[in-house]
Amino acid sequence: MMEKRFIISGGGTGGHIYPAIAIANELKVQFPEAKFLFVGAKDKMEMQKVPQAGYQIKGLWIAGLQRKLTLHNAMFPLKLASSLINSYFILRKFKPNVVIGTGGFASGAVLKVASLMHIPTVIQEQNSYPGITNKLLAKKANSICVAYENLDRFFPKEKLHITGNPVRQDLMEVVSKKEEALSYFNLEVSKKTLLILGGSLGARRINQLIEKELDFLLHLDFQIVWQCGKHYLNEYSKYNDKENVQVLAFIDRMDLVYAAADVVISRSGASSVSELCIVGKPTIFIPSPNVSEDHQTKNAKAIVERGAAILIKETDLETEFKIVFEAVIKDKGKLQNLEQNIKRLALPNATKAIVEEIKKLI
């Protein structure tokens, strides 16, 4: 049997990088002798994260367009041309069986050139509202794996497969880890745990909200695990001195923190939403309004419409947060409904399903 070769491209954020690595890991299980090459954007986080996961990566000179007129935007045509040319040489040298893109501008360049070279391509779209890169690539892609229904508004229906988003394997079963989790985070068994997630870089507005409402939350008898993000640790680490509060830059054991959590306040990036569906926790989503196409709000709405989460916009936090939060946590029936409904939306076999679509193209 001939050796299989895969190029996987996606980056810029953890939401693009993690699914790419998860897909590679599953392909490796099914094709142990396969060769892998990742392609990312120079100076972005994938250039560190992918080698840490044990894979080789090549960087392209590419970056997205800014919303205002800048030198970066003026350089965009040059960067795009450079990325397309380099993608051609990478593809010609590596000779992949299939090229897989999980989003980001680097994946756009590689998949575009691959389709021109008649190499089969697969798009994995994490969000309920696709980014511009994947929308442009869709017409030429062989297969499009998505996590939400009704994406035939953006993509050719005959290419669509609802697979879900890849999530970490250790999140598949967190219920049995509750005791270990309470011990690991030094939490009290008798108290409810509130988990606050702002994404890997943190979320300024969520941090400001929690700082302002900390005493209110503690008064409701919660113990708090607050992931503030590495950029904000210096500002908020002083609250570690408060009883029942832990402020962390990032959390290395997400399986355990989810196991400990009774209620979650979170951003609604695609990876976070998929993880929260798998672990089945009552969640209040506070979407970031500063992402392309406002896709975090659209991701959250897709869950909220199924009665599976609560959504509070950043602009409504001052007037709504305390009222909504208190009403939810004091209504046991509501909490149970949220938990049951969000679990129903989980697609735990996403990575395997995506790999099945890739295998069809080899």
XYZ file of C-alpha atoms in Angstrom:
362
model
C 0.000 0.000 0.000
C 1.376 3.390 -0.991
C 2.341 5.813 1.758
C -0.385 8.414 2.367
C 0.540 12.103 2.525
C -1.583 14.877 3.996
C -1.198 18.650 4.093
C -3.258 20.334 6.805
C -3.599 24.093 7.026
C -5.326 26.298 9.544
C -4.294 28.892 12.046
C -4.335 32.362 13.489
C -6.381 31.232 16.495
C -6.681 28.132 18.657
C -10.108 27.610 17.111
C -8.454 26.837 13.762
C -5.307 25.133 15.074
C -6.825 22.632 17.495
C -9.210 21.024 14.954
C -6.305 20.748 12.495
C -4.169 18.868 15.038
C -7.105 16.652 16.093
C -7.719 15.661 12.449
C -4.009 14.866 11.977
C -3.990 12.728 15.131
C -6.986 10.686 13.944
C -5.505 10.265 10.455
C -2.297 9.037 12.118
C -4.279 6.387 14.027
C -5.832 5.129 10.796
C -2.696 5.549 8.645
C 0.293 4.999 10.984
C 2.824 5.277 8.142
C 1.357 8.510 6.730
C 3.418 11.672 6.281
C 2.034 15.019 7.477
C 2.908 18.625 6.741
C 1.142 21.619 8.258
C 1.086 25.000 6.563
C 0.428 28.128 8.625
C 1.029 31.853 8.713
C 4.480 33.073 9.780
C 4.513 34.725 13.234
C 1.139 33.215 14.241
C 0.560 30.840 17.159
C 0.403 27.721 14.939
C 4.169 28.042 14.373
C 4.630 27.059 18.065
C 1.547 24.911 18.724
C 1.922 22.531 15.775
C 5.573 21.514 16.485
C 4.582 21.074 20.166
C 2.010 18.524 18.937
C 4.768 16.681 17.058
C 4.183 17.834 13.470
C 6.305 19.700 10.931
C 5.018 23.098 9.776
C 5.935 25.573 7.050
C 4.987 29.242 7.374
C 3.596 31.471 4.635
C 3.934 35.260 4.561
C 0.238 36.032 4.828
C -2.102 38.019 7.080
C -5.739 39.041 6.958
C -7.045 42.389 5.824
C -7.488 45.004 8.564
C -10.784 46.907 8.848
C -9.086 50.262 8.374
C -6.543 51.570 5.876
C -3.101 50.461 7.060
C 0.321 49.534 5.710
C -0.674 45.881 6.367
C -3.548 46.238 3.902
C -1.319 47.878 1.300
C 1.011 44.845 1.579
C -1.840 42.326 1.223
C -1.614 41.788 -2.579
C 2.142 41.157 -2.281
C 1.657 38.757 0.652
C -1.101 36.910 -1.203
C 1.027 36.501 -4.325
C 3.964 35.281 -2.220
C 1.730 32.766 -0.384
C 0.208 31.391 -3.581
C 3.652 30.914 -5.166
C 5.084 29.273 -2.039
C 1.997 27.057 -1.710
C 2.597 25.792 -5.260
C 6.193 24.791 -4.466
C 5.179 23.184 -1.139
C 2.444 21.138 -2.853
C 4.650 20.138 -5.789
C 7.413 18.937 -3.466
C 5.252 17.184 -0.830
C 2.696 15.618 -3.271
C -0.224 15.221 -0.815
C -3.135 12.825 -1.434
C -5.527 15.311 0.190
C -5.247 18.903 1.478
C -7.382 19.805 4.512
C -8.163 23.384 5.554
C -9.583 24.413 8.929
C -9.744 28.171 8.304
C -7.489 31.210 8.329
C -5.768 33.015 5.453
C -2.884 30.522 5.152
C -5.341 27.704 4.480
C -6.969 29.859 1.807
C -3.761 30.099 -0.205
C -2.903 26.388 0.072
C -6.393 25.100 -0.749
C -6.769 27.502 -3.669
C -3.543 26.290 -5.282
C -4.328 22.632 -4.477
C -7.660 22.881 -6.292
C -5.924 24.456 -9.322
C -3.513 21.483 -9.269
C -6.488 19.062 -9.086
C -5.474 17.793 -5.630
C -8.575 16.831 -3.563
C -9.434 19.367 -0.849
C -11.558 19.245 2.312
C -12.812 22.286 4.229
C -13.626 21.995 7.928
C -15.822 24.959 8.936
C -16.241 25.339 12.698
C -18.696 28.235 12.864
C -22.419 28.641 12.222
C -21.514 31.567 9.933
C -18.523 30.795 7.677
C -15.531 33.074 7.310
C -14.715 34.722 3.996
C -11.830 32.311 3.232
C -13.985 29.187 3.347
C -16.836 30.832 1.436
C -14.427 31.656 -1.402
C -12.950 28.136 -1.417
C -16.252 26.242 -1.234
C -17.022 26.081 -4.952
C -13.820 24.169 -5.755
C -13.618 22.044 -2.560
C -14.422 18.339 -2.844
C -15.965 18.019 0.604
C -17.113 20.470 3.308
C -17.442 19.295 6.925
C -19.567 21.536 9.155
C -20.809 21.673 12.746
C -24.154 23.421 12.215
C -27.269 22.876 10.129
C -28.515 25.216 7.355
C -25.075 26.033 5.934
C -26.354 25.341 2.418
C -27.016 29.111 2.412
C -23.259 29.518 1.962
C -21.975 26.200 0.599
C -23.015 23.797 -2.193
C -25.506 21.397 -0.556
C -24.162 18.273 -2.268
C -20.709 18.786 -0.702
C -21.943 19.358 2.884
C -21.483 16.848 5.711
C -22.620 17.639 9.266
C -19.805 16.132 11.315
C -19.388 18.521 14.250
C -16.143 20.072 15.453
C -13.222 17.997 16.758
C -12.814 18.250 20.536
C -10.150 16.939 22.882
C -10.508 13.239 23.577
C -10.166 13.768 27.344
C -13.427 15.774 27.403
C -15.569 12.864 26.244
C -16.253 11.709 29.784
C -15.829 14.224 32.606
C -18.566 13.159 35.062
C -16.389 10.479 36.684
C -13.576 13.028 37.200
C -15.498 15.305 39.596
C -13.677 14.140 42.751
C -10.256 14.381 41.083
C -11.195 17.824 39.725
C -12.200 19.254 43.118
C -8.929 18.000 44.578
C -6.801 19.289 41.665
C -8.243 22.817 41.910
C -8.500 22.665 45.708
C -12.255 23.327 45.632
C -14.841 22.703 48.338
C -17.297 19.838 47.829
C -20.107 21.781 49.548
C -19.975 24.798 47.209
C -21.115 25.275 43.616
C -18.310 26.108 41.153
C -18.565 28.910 38.596
C -16.126 28.661 35.676
C -15.303 31.804 33.680
C -13.668 31.341 30.252
C -12.500 34.205 28.071
C -10.615 32.154 25.473
C -6.864 31.473 25.381
C -5.957 35.176 25.142
C -8.599 36.335 27.614
C -11.564 38.670 27.174
C -11.283 42.228 28.476
C -15.029 42.854 28.809
C -15.689 39.575 30.649
C -12.781 40.298 33.014
C -14.178 43.781 33.729
C -17.605 42.289 34.410
C -16.311 39.637 36.820
C -14.178 42.190 38.684
C -17.222 44.449 39.111
C -19.595 41.629 40.125
C -17.191 39.464 42.140
C -18.811 40.156 45.513
C -22.282 39.585 44.014
C -21.172 36.159 42.701
C -19.500 35.191 45.970
C -22.611 36.298 47.878
C -24.550 33.710 45.822
C -22.238 31.134 47.467
C -20.109 30.273 44.429
C -16.443 29.380 44.369
C -14.901 30.814 41.219
C -12.309 29.547 38.736
C -11.573 32.553 36.538
C -9.438 32.091 33.418
C -8.516 35.696 32.651
C -5.969 35.146 29.824
C -2.219 35.725 29.809
C -2.492 39.414 28.850
C -4.614 40.181 31.909
C -3.023 38.131 34.694
C -1.009 41.031 36.154
C -4.180 43.108 36.376
C -6.421 40.510 38.009
C -4.123 38.141 39.953
C -4.688 40.283 43.092
C -8.110 38.618 43.415
C -6.372 35.341 44.251
C -6.182 36.812 47.761
C -9.972 36.598 48.020
C -11.434 33.467 49.546
C -13.054 31.078 47.016
C -11.491 32.836 43.992
C -8.800 31.430 41.684
C -7.493 33.594 38.840
C -5.510 31.739 36.177
C -3.864 32.895 32.934
C -4.808 29.638 31.258
C -6.035 26.209 32.321
C -3.963 23.191 31.362
C -6.499 20.572 32.532
C -9.703 21.563 30.773
C -11.191 18.109 31.389
C -10.897 18.611 35.153
C -12.116 22.204 35.210
C -15.209 21.210 33.220
C -15.741 18.274 35.598
C -15.652 20.675 38.571
C -17.894 23.339 37.010
C -21.605 23.649 37.833
C -22.191 26.794 35.745
C -20.051 28.359 32.991
C -19.718 31.916 31.675
C -17.913 31.802 28.333
C -17.100 33.392 25.011
C -18.726 31.546 22.102
C -15.893 30.681 19.760
C -16.590 27.471 17.824
C -14.235 25.288 19.889
C -15.656 26.515 23.206
C -19.231 25.905 22.038
C -18.394 22.367 20.867
C -16.608 21.558 24.131
C -19.499 22.854 26.238
C -21.945 20.693 24.266
C -19.787 17.615 24.905
C -19.423 18.251 28.664
C -23.048 19.403 28.988
C -22.777 22.354 31.361
C -25.363 25.158 31.898
C -23.757 28.080 30.097
C -24.147 31.831 29.740
C -22.506 32.947 26.504
C -21.083 36.470 26.215
C -19.964 36.595 22.554
C -17.058 38.740 21.425
C -18.388 41.440 19.083
C -14.869 42.007 17.713
C -14.525 38.931 15.491
C -15.055 38.696 11.730
C -18.677 38.373 10.596
C -19.745 38.541 14.305
C -19.633 34.732 14.174
C -19.486 34.294 17.968
C -22.957 35.835 18.323
C -24.231 33.591 15.529
C -22.659 30.497 17.173
C -24.323 31.341 20.494
C -27.704 32.046 18.887
C -27.656 28.645 17.180
C -27.423 27.045 20.665
C -29.816 29.460 22.398
C -32.517 28.836 19.763
C -32.542 25.187 20.892
C -33.101 26.177 24.533
C -29.575 25.005 25.340
C -27.818 28.153 26.657
C -28.310 31.790 27.691
C -26.945 34.696 25.627
C -26.113 38.144 26.979
C -24.597 40.683 24.589
C -21.688 42.794 25.849
C -23.800 45.938 25.361
C -26.465 44.522 27.720
C -24.186 43.362 30.550
C -24.711 46.447 32.732
C -28.497 46.129 32.721
C -29.034 42.383 32.349
C -26.208 40.328 33.848
C -27.167 40.299 37.538
C -30.878 39.802 36.878
C -30.389 37.020 34.316
C -27.637 35.217 36.225
C -29.497 35.174 39.533
C -32.752 34.072 37.880
C -31.029 31.174 36.114
C -29.018 29.808 39.027
C -32.009 29.926 41.386
C -34.206 27.956 38.952
C -33.190 24.275 39.266
C -35.585 23.243 36.487
C -34.033 25.792 34.123
C -30.498 24.591 34.938
C -31.492 20.970 34.279
C -33.101 21.904 30.966
C -30.020 23.826 29.849
C -27.820 20.854 30.762
C -29.994 18.290 28.963
C -30.548 20.443 25.865
C -26.879 21.374 25.332
C -25.857 17.694 25.687
C -28.286 16.790 22.893
C -26.361 19.064 20.507
C -23.042 17.277 21.083
C -21.439 15.474 18.135
C -18.796 13.405 19.947
C -17.597 11.465 16.880
C -16.731 14.579 14.856
C -13.048 13.835 14.240
C -13.728 10.280 13.045
C -16.555 11.526 10.794
C -14.265 14.146 9.204
C -11.546 11.542 8.617
C -14.122 9.268 6.928
C -14.827 12.088 4.433
C -11.088 12.551 3.848
C -10.603 8.824 3.236
C -13.203 8.882 0.461
C -10.960 11.268 -1.502
C -7.729 9.262 -1.297
